[in-house]
N, CA, C and O atoms as CSV, one atom per row, in Angstrom:
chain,resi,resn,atom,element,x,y,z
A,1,UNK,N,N,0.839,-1.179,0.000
A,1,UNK,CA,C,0.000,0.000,0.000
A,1,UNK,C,C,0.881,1.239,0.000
A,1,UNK,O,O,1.936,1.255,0.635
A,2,UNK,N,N,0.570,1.990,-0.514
A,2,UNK,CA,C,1.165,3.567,-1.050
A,2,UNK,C,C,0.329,4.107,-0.249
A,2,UNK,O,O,-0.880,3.886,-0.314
A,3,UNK,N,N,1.064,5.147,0.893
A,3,UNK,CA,C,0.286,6.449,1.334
A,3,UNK,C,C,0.173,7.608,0.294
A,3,UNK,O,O,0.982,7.791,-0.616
A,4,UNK,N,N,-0.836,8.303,0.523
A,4,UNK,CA,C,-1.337,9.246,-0.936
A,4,UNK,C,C,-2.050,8.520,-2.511
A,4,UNK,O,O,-2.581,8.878,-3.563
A,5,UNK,N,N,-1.686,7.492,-1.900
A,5,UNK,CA,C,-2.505,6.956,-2.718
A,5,UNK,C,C,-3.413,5.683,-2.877
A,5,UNK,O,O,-4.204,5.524,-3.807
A,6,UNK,N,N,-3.195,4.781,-1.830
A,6,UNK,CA,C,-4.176,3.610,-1.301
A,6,UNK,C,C,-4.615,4.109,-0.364
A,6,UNK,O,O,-5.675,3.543,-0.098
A,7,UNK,N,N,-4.277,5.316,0.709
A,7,UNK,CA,C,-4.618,5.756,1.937
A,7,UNK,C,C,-4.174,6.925,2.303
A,7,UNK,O,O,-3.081,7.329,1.905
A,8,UNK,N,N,-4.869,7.560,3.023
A,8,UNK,CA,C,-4.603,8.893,3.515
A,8,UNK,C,C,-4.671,8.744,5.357
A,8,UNK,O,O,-5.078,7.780,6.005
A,9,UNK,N,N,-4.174,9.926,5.811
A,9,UNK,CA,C,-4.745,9.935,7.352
A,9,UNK,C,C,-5.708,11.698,7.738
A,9,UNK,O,O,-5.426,12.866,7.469
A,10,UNK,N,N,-6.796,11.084,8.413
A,10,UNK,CA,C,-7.666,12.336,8.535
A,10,UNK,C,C,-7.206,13.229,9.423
A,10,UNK,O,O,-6.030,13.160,9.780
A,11,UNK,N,N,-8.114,14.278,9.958
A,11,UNK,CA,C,-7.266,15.157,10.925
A,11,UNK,C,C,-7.621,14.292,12.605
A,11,UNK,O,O,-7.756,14.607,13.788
A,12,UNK,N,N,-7.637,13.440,12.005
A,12,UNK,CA,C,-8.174,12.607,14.040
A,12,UNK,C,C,-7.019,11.560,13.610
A,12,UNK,O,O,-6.795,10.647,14.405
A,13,UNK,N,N,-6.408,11.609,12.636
A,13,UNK,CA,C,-5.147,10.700,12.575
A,13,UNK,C,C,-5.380,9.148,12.351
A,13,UNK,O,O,-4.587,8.237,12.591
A,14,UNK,N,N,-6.853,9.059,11.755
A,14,UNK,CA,C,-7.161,7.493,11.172
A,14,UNK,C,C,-6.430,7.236,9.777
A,14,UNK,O,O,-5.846,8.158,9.208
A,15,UNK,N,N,-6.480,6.106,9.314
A,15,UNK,CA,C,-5.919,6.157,8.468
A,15,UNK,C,C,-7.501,5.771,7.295
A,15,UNK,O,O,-8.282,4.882,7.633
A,16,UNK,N,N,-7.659,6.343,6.379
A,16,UNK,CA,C,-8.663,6.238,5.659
A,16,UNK,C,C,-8.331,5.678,4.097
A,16,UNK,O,O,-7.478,6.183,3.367
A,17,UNK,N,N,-9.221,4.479,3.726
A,17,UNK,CA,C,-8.668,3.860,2.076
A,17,UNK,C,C,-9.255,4.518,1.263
A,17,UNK,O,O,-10.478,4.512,1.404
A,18,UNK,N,N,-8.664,5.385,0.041
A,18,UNK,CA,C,-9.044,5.981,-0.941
A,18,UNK,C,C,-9.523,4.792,-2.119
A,18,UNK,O,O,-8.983,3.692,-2.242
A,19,UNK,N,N,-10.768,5.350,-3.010
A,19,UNK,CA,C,-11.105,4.693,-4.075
A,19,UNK,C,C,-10.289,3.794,-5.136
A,19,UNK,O,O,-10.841,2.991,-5.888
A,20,UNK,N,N,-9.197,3.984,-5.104
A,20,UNK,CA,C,-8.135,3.542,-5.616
A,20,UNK,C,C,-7.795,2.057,-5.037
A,20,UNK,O,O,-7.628,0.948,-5.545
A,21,UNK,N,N,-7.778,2.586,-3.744
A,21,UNK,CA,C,-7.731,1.209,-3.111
A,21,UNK,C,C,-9.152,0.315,-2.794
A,21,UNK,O,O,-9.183,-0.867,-2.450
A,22,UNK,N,N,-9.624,0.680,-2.881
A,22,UNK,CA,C,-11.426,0.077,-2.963
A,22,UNK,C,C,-11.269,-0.706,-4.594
A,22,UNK,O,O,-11.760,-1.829,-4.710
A,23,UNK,N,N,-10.722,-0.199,-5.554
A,23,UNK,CA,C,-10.949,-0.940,-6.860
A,23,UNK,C,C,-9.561,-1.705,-6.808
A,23,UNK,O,O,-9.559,-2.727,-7.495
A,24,UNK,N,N,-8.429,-1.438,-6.167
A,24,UNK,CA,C,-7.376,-2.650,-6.286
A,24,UNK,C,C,-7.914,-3.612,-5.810
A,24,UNK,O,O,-7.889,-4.634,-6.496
A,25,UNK,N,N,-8.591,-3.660,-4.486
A,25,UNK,CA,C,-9.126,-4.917,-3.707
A,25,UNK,C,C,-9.882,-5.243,-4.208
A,25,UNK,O,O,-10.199,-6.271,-3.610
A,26,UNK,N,N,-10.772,-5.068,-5.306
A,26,UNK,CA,C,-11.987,-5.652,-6.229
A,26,UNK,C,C,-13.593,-6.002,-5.232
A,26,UNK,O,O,-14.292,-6.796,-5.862
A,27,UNK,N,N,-14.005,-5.726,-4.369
A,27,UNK,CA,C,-15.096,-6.008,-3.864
A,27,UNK,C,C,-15.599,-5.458,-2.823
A,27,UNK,O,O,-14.782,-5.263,-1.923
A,28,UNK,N,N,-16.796,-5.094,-2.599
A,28,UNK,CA,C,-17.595,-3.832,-1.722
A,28,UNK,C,C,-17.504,-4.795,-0.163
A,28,UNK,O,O,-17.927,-5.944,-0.295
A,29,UNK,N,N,-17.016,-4.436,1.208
A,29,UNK,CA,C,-16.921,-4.999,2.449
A,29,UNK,C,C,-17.784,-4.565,3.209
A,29,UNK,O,O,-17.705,-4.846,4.405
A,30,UNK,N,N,-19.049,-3.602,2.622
A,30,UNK,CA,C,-20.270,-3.151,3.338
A,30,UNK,C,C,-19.880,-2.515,4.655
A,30,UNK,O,O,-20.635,-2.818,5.579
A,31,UNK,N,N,-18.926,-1.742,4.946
A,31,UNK,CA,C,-18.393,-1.245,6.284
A,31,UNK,C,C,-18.818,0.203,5.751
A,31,UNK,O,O,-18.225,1.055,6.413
A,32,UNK,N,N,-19.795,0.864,4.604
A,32,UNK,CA,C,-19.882,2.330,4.344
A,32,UNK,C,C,-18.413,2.846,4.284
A,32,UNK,O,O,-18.221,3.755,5.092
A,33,UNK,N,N,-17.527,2.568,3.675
A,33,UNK,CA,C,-16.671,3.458,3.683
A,33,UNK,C,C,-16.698,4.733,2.953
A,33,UNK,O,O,-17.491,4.755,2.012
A,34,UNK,N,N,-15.820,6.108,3.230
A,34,UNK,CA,C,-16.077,7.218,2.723
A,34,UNK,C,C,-15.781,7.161,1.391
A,34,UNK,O,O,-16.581,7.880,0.792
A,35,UNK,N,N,-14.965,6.615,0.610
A,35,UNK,CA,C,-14.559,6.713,-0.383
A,35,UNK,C,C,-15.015,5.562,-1.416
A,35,UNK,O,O,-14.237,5.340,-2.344
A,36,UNK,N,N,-16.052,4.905,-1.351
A,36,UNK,CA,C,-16.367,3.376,-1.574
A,36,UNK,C,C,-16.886,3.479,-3.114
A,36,UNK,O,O,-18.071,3.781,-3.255
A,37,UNK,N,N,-16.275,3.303,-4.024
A,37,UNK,CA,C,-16.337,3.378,-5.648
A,37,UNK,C,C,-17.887,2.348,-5.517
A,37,UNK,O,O,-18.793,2.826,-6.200
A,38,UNK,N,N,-18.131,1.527,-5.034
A,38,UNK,CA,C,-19.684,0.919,-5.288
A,38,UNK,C,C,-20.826,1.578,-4.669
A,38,UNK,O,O,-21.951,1.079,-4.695
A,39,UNK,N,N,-20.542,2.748,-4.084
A,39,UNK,CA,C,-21.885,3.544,-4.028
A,39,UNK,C,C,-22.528,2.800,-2.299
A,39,UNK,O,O,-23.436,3.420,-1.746
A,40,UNK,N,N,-22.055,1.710,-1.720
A,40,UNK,CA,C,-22.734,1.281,-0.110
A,40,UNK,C,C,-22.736,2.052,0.792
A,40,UNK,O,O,-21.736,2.698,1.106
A,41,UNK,N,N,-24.103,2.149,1.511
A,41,UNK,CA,C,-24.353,3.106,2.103
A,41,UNK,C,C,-24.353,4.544,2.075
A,41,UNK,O,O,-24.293,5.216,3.104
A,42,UNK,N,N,-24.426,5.090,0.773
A,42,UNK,CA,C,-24.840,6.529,0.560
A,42,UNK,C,C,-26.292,6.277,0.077
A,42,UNK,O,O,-27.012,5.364,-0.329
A,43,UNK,N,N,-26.313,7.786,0.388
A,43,UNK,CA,C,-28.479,7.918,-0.016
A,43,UNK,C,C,-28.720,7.876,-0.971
A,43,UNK,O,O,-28.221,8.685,-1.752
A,44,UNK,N,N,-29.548,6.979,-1.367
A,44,UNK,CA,C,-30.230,6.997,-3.056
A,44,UNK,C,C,-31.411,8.096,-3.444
A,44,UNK,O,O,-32.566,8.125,-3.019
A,45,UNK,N,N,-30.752,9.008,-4.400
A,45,UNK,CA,C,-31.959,10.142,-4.475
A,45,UNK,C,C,-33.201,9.482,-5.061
A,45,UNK,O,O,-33.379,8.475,-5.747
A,46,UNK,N,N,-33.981,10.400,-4.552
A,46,UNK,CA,C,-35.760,9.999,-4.611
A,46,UNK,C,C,-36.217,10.055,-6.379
A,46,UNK,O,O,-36.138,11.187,-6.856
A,47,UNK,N,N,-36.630,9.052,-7.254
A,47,UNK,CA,C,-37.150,9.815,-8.360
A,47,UNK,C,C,-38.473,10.671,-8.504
A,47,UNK,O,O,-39.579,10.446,-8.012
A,48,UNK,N,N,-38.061,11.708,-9.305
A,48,UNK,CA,C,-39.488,11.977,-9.312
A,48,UNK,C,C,-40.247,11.494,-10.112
A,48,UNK,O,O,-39.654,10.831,-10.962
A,49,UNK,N,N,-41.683,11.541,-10.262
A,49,UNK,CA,C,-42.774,10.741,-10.870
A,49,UNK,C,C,-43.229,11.981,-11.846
A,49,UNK,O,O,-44.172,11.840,-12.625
């Protein structure tokens, strides 16, 4: 893993996986991560009718 670029660290000093690294690992781990290239756990907008 490459820092700056599989991972970053936030200002609370976690270490957080960037999208990059979400598509090297090939598959969604349903933990909502912030950066999660498959879209889990963000809000699905409403359509309108």
């Amino acid at each position: 893993m490459k820092e700056g670029e599989d991972f970053y660290f936030n200002e609370e000093g976690l270490m957080v996986f960037t999208e990059v690294y979400h598509l090297k690992r090939g598959y969604c781990c349903k933990n909502k991560c912030k950066h999660c290239p498959w879209g889990y756990g963000k809000k699905k907008e409403k359509k309108s009718s």
